[in-house]
mmCIF file with all atom_site columns, C-alpha atoms in Angstrom:
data_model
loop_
_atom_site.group_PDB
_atom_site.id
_atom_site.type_symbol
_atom_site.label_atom_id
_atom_site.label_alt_id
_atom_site.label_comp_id
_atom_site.label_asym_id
_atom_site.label_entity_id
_atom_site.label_seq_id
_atom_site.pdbx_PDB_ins_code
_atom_site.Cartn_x
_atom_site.Cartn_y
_atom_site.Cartn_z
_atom_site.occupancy
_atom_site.B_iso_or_equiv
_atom_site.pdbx_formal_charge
_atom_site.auth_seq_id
_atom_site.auth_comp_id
_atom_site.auth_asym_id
_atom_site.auth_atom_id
_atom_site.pdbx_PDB_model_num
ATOM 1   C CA . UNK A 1 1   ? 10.897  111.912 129.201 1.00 59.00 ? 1   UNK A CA 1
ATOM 2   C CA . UNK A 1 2   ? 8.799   108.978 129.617 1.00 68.00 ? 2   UNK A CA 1
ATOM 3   C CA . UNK A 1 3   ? 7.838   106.531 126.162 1.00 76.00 ? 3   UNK A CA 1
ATOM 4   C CA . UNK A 1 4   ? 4.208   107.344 125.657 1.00 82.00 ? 4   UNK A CA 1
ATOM 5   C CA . UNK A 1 5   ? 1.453   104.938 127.154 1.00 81.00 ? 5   UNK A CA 1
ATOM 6   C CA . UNK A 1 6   ? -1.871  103.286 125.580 1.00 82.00 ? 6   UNK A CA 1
ATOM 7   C CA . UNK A 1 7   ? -4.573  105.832 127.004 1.00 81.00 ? 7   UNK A CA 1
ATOM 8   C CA . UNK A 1 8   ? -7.485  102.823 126.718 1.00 79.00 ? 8   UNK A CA 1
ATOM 9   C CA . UNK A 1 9   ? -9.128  102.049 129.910 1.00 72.00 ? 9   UNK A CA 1
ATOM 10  C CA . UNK A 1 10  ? -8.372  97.797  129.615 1.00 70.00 ? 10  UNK A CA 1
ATOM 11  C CA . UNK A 1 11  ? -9.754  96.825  132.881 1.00 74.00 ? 11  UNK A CA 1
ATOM 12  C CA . UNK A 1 12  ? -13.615 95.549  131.409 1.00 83.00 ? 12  UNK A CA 1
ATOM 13  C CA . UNK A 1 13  ? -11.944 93.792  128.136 1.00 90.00 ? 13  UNK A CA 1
ATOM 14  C CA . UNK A 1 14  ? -10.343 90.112  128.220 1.00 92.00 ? 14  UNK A CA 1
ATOM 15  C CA . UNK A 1 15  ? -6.901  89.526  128.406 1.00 93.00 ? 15  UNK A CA 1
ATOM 16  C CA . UNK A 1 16  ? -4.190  86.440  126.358 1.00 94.00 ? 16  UNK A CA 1
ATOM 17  C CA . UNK A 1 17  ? -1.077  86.156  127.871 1.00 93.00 ? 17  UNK A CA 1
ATOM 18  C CA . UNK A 1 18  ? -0.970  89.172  129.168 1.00 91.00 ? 18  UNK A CA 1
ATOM 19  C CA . UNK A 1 19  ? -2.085  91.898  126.575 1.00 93.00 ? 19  UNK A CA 1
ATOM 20  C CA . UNK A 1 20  ? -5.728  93.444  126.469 1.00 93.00 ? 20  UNK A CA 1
ATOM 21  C CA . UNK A 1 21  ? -8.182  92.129  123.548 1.00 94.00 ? 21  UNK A CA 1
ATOM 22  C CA . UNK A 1 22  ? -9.041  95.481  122.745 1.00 93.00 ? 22  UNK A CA 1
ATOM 23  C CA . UNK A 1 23  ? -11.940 96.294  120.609 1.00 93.00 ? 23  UNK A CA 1
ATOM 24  C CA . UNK A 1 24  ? -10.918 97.674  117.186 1.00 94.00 ? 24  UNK A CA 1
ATOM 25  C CA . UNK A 1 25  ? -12.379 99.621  114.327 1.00 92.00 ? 25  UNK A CA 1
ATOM 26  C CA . UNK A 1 26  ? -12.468 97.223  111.633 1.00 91.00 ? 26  UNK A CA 1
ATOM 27  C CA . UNK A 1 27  ? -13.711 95.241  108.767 1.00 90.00 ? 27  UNK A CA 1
ATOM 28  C CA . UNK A 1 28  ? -11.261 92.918  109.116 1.00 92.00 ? 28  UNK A CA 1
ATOM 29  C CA . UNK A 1 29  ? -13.037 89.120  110.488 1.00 93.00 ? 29  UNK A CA 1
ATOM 30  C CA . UNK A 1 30  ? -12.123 88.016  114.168 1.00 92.00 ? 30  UNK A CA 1
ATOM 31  C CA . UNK A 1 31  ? -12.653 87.690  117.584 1.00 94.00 ? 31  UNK A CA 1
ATOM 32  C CA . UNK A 1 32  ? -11.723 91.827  118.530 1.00 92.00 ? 32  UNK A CA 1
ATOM 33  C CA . UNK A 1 33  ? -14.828 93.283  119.817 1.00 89.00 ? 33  UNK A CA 1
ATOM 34  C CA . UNK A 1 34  ? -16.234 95.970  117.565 1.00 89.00 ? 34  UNK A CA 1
ATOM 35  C CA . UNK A 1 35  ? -14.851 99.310  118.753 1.00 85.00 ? 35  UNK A CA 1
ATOM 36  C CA . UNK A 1 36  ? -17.996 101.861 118.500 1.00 81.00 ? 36  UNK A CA 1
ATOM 37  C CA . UNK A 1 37  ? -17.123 105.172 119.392 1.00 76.00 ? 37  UNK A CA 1
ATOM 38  C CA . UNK A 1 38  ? -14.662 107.852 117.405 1.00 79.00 ? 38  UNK A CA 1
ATOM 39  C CA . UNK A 1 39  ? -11.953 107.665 119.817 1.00 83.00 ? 39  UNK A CA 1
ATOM 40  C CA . UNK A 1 40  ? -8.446  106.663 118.628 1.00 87.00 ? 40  UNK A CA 1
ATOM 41  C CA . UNK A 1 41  ? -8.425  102.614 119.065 1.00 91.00 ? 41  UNK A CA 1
ATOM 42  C CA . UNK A 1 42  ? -5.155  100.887 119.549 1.00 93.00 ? 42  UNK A CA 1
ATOM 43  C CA . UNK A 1 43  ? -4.084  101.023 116.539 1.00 95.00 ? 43  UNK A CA 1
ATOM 44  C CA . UNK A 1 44  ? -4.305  104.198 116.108 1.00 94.00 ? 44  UNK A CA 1
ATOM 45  C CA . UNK A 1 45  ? -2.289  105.211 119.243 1.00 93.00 ? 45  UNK A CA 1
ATOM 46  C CA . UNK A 1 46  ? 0.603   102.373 117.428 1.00 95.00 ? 46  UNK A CA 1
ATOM 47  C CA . UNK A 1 47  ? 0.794   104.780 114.573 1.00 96.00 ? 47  UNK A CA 1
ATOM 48  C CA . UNK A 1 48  ? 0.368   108.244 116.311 1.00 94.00 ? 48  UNK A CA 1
ATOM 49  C CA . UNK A 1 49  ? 3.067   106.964 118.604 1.00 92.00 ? 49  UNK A CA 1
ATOM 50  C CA . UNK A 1 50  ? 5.332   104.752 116.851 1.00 93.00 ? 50  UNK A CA 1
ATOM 51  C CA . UNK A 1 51  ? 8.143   107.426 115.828 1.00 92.00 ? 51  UNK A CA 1
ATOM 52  C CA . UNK A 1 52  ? 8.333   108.867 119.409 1.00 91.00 ? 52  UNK A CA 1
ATOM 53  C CA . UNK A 1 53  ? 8.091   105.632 121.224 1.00 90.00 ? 53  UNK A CA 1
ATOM 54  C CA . UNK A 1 54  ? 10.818  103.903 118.869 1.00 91.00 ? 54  UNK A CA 1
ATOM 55  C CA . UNK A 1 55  ? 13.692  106.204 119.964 1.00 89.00 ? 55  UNK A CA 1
ATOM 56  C CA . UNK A 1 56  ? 13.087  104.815 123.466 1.00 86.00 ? 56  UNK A CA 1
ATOM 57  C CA . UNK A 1 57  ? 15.240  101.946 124.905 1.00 88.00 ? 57  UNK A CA 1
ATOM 58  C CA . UNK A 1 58  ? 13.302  101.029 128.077 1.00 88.00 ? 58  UNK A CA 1
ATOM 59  C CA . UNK A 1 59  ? 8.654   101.203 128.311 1.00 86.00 ? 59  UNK A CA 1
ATOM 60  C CA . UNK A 1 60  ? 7.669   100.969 131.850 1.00 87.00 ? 60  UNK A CA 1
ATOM 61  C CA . UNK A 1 61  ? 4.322   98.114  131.313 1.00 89.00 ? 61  UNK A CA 1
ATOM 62  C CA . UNK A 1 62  ? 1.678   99.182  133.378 1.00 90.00 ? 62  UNK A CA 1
ATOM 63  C CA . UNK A 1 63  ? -1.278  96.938  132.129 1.00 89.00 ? 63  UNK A CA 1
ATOM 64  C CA . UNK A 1 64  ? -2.470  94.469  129.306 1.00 91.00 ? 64  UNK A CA 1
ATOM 65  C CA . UNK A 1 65  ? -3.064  97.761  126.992 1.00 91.00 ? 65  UNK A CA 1
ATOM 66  C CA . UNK A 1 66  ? 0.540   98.443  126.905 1.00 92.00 ? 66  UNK A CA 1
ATOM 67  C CA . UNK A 1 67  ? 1.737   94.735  125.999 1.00 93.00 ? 67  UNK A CA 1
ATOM 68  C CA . UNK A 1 68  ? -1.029  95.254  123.357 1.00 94.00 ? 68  UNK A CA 1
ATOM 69  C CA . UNK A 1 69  ? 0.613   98.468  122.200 1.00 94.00 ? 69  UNK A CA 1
ATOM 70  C CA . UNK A 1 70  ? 4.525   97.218  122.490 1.00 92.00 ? 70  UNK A CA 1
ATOM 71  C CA . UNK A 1 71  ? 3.431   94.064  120.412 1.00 94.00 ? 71  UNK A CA 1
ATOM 72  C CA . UNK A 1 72  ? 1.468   96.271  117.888 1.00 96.00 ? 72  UNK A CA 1
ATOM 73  C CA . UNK A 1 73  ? 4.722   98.650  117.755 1.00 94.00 ? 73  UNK A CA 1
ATOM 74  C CA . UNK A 1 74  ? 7.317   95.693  117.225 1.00 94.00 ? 74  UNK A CA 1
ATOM 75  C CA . UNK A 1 75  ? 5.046   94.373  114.315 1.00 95.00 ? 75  UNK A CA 1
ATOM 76  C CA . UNK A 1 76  ? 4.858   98.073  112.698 1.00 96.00 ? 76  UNK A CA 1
ATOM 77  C CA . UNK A 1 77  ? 8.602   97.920  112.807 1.00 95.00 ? 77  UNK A CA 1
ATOM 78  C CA . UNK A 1 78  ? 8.476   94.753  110.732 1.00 94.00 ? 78  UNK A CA 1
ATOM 79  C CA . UNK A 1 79  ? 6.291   95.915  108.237 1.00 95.00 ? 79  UNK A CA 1
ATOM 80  C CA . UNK A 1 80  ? 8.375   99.118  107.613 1.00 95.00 ? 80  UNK A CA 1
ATOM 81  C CA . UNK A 1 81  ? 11.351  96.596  107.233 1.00 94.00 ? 81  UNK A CA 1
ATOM 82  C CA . UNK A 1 82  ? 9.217   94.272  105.003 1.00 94.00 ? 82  UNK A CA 1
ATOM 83  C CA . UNK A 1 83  ? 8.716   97.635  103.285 1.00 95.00 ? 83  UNK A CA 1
ATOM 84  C CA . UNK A 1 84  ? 12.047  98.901  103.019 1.00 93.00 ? 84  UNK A CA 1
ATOM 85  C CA . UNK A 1 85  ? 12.915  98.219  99.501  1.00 93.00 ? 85  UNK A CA 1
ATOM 86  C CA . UNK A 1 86  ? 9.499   98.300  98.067  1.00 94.00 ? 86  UNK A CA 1
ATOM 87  C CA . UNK A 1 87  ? 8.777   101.725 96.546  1.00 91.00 ? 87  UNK A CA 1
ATOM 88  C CA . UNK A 1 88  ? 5.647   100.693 94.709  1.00 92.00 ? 88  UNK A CA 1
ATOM 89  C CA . UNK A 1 89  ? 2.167   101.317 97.018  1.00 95.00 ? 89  UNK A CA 1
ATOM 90  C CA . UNK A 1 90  ? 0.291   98.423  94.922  1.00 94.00 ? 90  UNK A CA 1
ATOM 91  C CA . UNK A 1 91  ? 3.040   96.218  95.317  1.00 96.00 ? 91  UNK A CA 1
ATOM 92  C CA . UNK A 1 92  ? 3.521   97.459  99.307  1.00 96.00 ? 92  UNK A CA 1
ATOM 93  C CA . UNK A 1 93  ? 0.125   96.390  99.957  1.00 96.00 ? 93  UNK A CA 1
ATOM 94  C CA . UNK A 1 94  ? 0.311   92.655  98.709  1.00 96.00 ? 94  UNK A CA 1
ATOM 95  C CA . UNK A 1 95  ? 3.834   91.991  100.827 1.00 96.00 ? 95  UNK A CA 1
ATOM 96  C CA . UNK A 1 96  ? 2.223   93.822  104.377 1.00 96.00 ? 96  UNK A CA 1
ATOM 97  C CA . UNK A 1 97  ? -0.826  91.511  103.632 1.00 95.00 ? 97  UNK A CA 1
ATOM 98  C CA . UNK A 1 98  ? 1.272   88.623  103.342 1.00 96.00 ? 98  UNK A CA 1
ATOM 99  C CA . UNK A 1 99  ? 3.454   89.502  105.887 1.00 95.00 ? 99  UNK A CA 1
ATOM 100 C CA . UNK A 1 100 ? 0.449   89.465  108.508 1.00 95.00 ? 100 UNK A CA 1
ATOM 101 C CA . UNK A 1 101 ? -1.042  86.305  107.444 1.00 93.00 ? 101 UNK A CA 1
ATOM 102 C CA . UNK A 1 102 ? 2.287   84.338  107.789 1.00 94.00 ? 102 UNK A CA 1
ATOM 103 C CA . UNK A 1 103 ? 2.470   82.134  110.556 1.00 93.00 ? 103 UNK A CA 1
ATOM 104 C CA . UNK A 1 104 ? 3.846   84.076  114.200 1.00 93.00 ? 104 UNK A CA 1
ATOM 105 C CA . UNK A 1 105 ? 5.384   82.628  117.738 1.00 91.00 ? 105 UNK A CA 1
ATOM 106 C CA . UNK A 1 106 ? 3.431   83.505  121.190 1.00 90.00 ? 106 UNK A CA 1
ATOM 107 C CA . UNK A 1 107 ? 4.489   84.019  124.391 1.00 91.00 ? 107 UNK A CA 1
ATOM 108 C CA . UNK A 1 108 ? 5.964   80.614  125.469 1.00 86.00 ? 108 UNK A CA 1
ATOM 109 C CA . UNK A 1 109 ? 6.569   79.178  122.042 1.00 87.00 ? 109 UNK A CA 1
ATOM 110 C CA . UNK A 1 110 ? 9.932   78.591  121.080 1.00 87.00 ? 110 UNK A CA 1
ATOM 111 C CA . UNK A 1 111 ? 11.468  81.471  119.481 1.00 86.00 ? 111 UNK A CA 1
ATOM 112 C CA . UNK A 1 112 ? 9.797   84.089  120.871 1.00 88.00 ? 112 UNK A CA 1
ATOM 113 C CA . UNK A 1 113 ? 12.539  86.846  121.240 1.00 84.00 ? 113 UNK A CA 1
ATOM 114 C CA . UNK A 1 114 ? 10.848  89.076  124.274 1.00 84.00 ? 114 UNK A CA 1
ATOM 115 C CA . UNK A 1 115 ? 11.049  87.067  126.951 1.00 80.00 ? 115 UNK A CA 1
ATOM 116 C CA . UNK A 1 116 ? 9.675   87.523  130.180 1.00 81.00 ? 116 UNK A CA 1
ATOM 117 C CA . UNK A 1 117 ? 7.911   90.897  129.071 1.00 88.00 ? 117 UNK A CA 1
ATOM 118 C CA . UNK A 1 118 ? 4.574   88.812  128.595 1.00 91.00 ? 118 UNK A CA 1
ATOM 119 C CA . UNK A 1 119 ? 3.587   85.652  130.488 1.00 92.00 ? 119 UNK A CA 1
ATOM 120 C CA . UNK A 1 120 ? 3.315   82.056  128.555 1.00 92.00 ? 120 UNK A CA 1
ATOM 121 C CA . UNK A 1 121 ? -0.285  81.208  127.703 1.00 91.00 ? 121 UNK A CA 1
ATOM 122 C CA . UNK A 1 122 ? -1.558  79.148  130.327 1.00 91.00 ? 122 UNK A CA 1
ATOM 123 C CA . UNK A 1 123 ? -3.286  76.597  128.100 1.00 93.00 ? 123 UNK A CA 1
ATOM 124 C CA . UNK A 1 124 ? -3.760  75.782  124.476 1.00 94.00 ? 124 UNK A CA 1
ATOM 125 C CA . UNK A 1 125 ? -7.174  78.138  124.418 1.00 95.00 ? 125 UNK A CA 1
ATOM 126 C CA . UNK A 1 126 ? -5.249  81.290  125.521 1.00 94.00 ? 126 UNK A CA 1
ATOM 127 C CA . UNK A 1 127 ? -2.395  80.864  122.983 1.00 94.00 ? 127 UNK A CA 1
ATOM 128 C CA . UNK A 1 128 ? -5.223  80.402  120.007 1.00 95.00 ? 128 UNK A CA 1
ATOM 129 C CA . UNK A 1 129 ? -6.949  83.372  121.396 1.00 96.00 ? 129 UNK A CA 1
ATOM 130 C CA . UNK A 1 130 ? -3.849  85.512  121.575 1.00 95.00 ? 130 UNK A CA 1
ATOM 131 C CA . UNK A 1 131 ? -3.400  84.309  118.412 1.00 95.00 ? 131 UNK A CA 1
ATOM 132 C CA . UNK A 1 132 ? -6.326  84.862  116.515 1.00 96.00 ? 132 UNK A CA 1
ATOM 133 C CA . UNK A 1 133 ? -6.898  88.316  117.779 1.00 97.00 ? 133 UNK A CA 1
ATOM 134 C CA . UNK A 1 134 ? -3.490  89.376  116.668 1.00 96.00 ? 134 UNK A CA 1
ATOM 135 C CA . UNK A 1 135 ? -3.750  87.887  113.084 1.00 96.00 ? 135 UNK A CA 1
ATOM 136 C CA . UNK A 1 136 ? -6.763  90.714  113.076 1.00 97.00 ? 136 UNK A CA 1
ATOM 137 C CA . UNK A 1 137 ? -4.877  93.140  114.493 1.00 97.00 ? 137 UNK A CA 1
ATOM 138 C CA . UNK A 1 138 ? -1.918  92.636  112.504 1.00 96.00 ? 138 UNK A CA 1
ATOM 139 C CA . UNK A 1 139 ? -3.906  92.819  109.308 1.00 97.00 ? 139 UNK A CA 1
ATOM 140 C CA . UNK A 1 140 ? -5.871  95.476  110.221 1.00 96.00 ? 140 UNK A CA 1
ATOM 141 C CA . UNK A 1 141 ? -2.327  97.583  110.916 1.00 97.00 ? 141 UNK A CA 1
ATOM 142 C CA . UNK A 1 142 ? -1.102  96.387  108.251 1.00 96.00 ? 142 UNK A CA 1
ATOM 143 C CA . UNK A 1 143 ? -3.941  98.225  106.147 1.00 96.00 ? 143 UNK A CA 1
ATOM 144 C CA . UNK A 1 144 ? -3.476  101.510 108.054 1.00 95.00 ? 144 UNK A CA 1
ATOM 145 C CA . UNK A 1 145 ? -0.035  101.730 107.763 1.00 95.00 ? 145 UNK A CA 1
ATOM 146 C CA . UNK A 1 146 ? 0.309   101.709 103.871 1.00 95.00 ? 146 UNK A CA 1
ATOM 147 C CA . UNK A 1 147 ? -2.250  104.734 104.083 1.00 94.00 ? 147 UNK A CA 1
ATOM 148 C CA . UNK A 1 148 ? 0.741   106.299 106.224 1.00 95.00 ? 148 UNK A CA 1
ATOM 149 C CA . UNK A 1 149 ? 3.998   104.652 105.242 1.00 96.00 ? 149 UNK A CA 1
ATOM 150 C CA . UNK A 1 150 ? 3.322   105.898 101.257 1.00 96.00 ? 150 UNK A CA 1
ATOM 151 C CA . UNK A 1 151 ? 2.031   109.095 100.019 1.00 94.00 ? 151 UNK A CA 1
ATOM 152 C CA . UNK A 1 152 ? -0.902  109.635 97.948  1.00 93.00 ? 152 UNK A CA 1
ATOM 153 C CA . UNK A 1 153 ? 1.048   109.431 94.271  1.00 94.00 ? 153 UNK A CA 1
ATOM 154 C CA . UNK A 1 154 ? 1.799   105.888 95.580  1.00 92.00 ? 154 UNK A CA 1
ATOM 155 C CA . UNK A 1 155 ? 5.923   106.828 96.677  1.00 94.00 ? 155 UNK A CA 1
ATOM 156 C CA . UNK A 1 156 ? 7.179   106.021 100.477 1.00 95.00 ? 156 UNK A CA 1
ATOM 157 C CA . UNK A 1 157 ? 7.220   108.439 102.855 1.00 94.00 ? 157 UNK A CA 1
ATOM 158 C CA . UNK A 1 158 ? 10.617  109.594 103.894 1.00 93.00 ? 158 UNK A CA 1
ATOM 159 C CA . UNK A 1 159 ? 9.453   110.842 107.207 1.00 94.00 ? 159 UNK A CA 1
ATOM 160 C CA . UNK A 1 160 ? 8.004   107.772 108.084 1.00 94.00 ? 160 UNK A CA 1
ATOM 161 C CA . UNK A 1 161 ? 10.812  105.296 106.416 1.00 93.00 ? 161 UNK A CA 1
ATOM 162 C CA . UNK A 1 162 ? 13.266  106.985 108.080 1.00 92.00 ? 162 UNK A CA 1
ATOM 163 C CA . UNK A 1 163 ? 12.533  104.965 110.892 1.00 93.00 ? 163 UNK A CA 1
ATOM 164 C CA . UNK A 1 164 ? 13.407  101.450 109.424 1.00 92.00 ? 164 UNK A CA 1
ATOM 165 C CA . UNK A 1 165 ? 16.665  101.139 110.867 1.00 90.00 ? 165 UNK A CA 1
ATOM 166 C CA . UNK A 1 166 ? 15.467  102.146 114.448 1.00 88.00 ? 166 UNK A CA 1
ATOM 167 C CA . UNK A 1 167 ? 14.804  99.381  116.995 1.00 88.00 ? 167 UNK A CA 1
ATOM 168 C CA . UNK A 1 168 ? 11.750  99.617  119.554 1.00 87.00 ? 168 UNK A CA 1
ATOM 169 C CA . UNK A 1 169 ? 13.882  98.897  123.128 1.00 83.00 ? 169 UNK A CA 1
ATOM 170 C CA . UNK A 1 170 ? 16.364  97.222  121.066 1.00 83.00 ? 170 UNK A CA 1
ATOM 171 C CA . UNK A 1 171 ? 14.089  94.523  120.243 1.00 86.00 ? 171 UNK A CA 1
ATOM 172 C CA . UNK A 1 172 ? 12.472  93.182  116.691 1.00 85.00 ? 172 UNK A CA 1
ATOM 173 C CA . UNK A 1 173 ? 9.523   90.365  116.300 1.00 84.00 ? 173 UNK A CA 1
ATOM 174 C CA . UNK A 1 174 ? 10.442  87.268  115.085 1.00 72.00 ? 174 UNK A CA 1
ATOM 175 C CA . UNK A 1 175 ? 8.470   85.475  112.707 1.00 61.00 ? 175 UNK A CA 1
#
């Protein structure tokens, strides 16, 4: 059984080291385009697919939207761990928005643990750019996953947290 794919049609948005700029729905200040229809945006599809796509070891790339999707799905791992021993929803929110403001590696930095799976920025522009649009993205996950990683009384989700330990293709973000 194949690892489930991004389903957004990349080819008219810009790309940063090899992963889509895809537009999001969000409030959240940055360079994403606005995304304007009611269609699941990439962050969405992280979510909806995070618990299948987790249990796989390999995901076959086949465009920017996936890098954007394996990146988003590696930092939705960290948050759960971030999460892990926080059983409080209040207190969950202030350590995932901390968590995606603190400072994170790009492709070609040193220490960043995946390799050849996306290129090195070719210049200093594309690594801000990469950069900046996945500070907004990681905040803007980081604000629907507390709706989904805690319940509405404010406990975690078992179904969800169940997942902490679980690796994404053996692989975790460093940051």
């Amino acid at each position: 059984m194949p690892a489930y794919h991004s389903k957004v049609d990349e080819s008219s948005f810009p790309t940063a080291c090899g992963c889509s700029l895809l537009p999001l729905r969000t409030n959240v200040r940055g360079p994403a385009p606005p995304h304007d229809s009611t269609d699941n945006d990439v962050i969405d599809e992280t979510i909806a697919f995070f618990r299948a796509n987790v249990l796989f070891k390999n995901f076959d790339v086949q465009g920017g939207a996936d890098r954007t999707l394996i990146y988003l799905t590696l930092y939705l791992q960290s948050c759960m761990a971030a999460c892990e021993k926080v059983t409080d929803k209040k207190e969950a929110k202030t350590v995932l928005y901390q968590h995606a403001i603190k400072a994170f590696v790009c492709p070609g930095d040193t220490g960043w643990g995946l390799g050849g799976m996306f290129p090195s920025a070719a210049n200093r522009e594309e690594s801000d750019a990469f950069k900046a649009y996945f500070k907004q993205a990681r905040t803007e996950l980081s604000e629907r996953a507390l709706e989904t990683l805690y319940t509405a009384d404010g406990s975690q989700n078992k179904w969800w947290m169940c997942f902490v330990k679980r690796k994404f293709m053996g692989k975790e973000l460093r940051t």
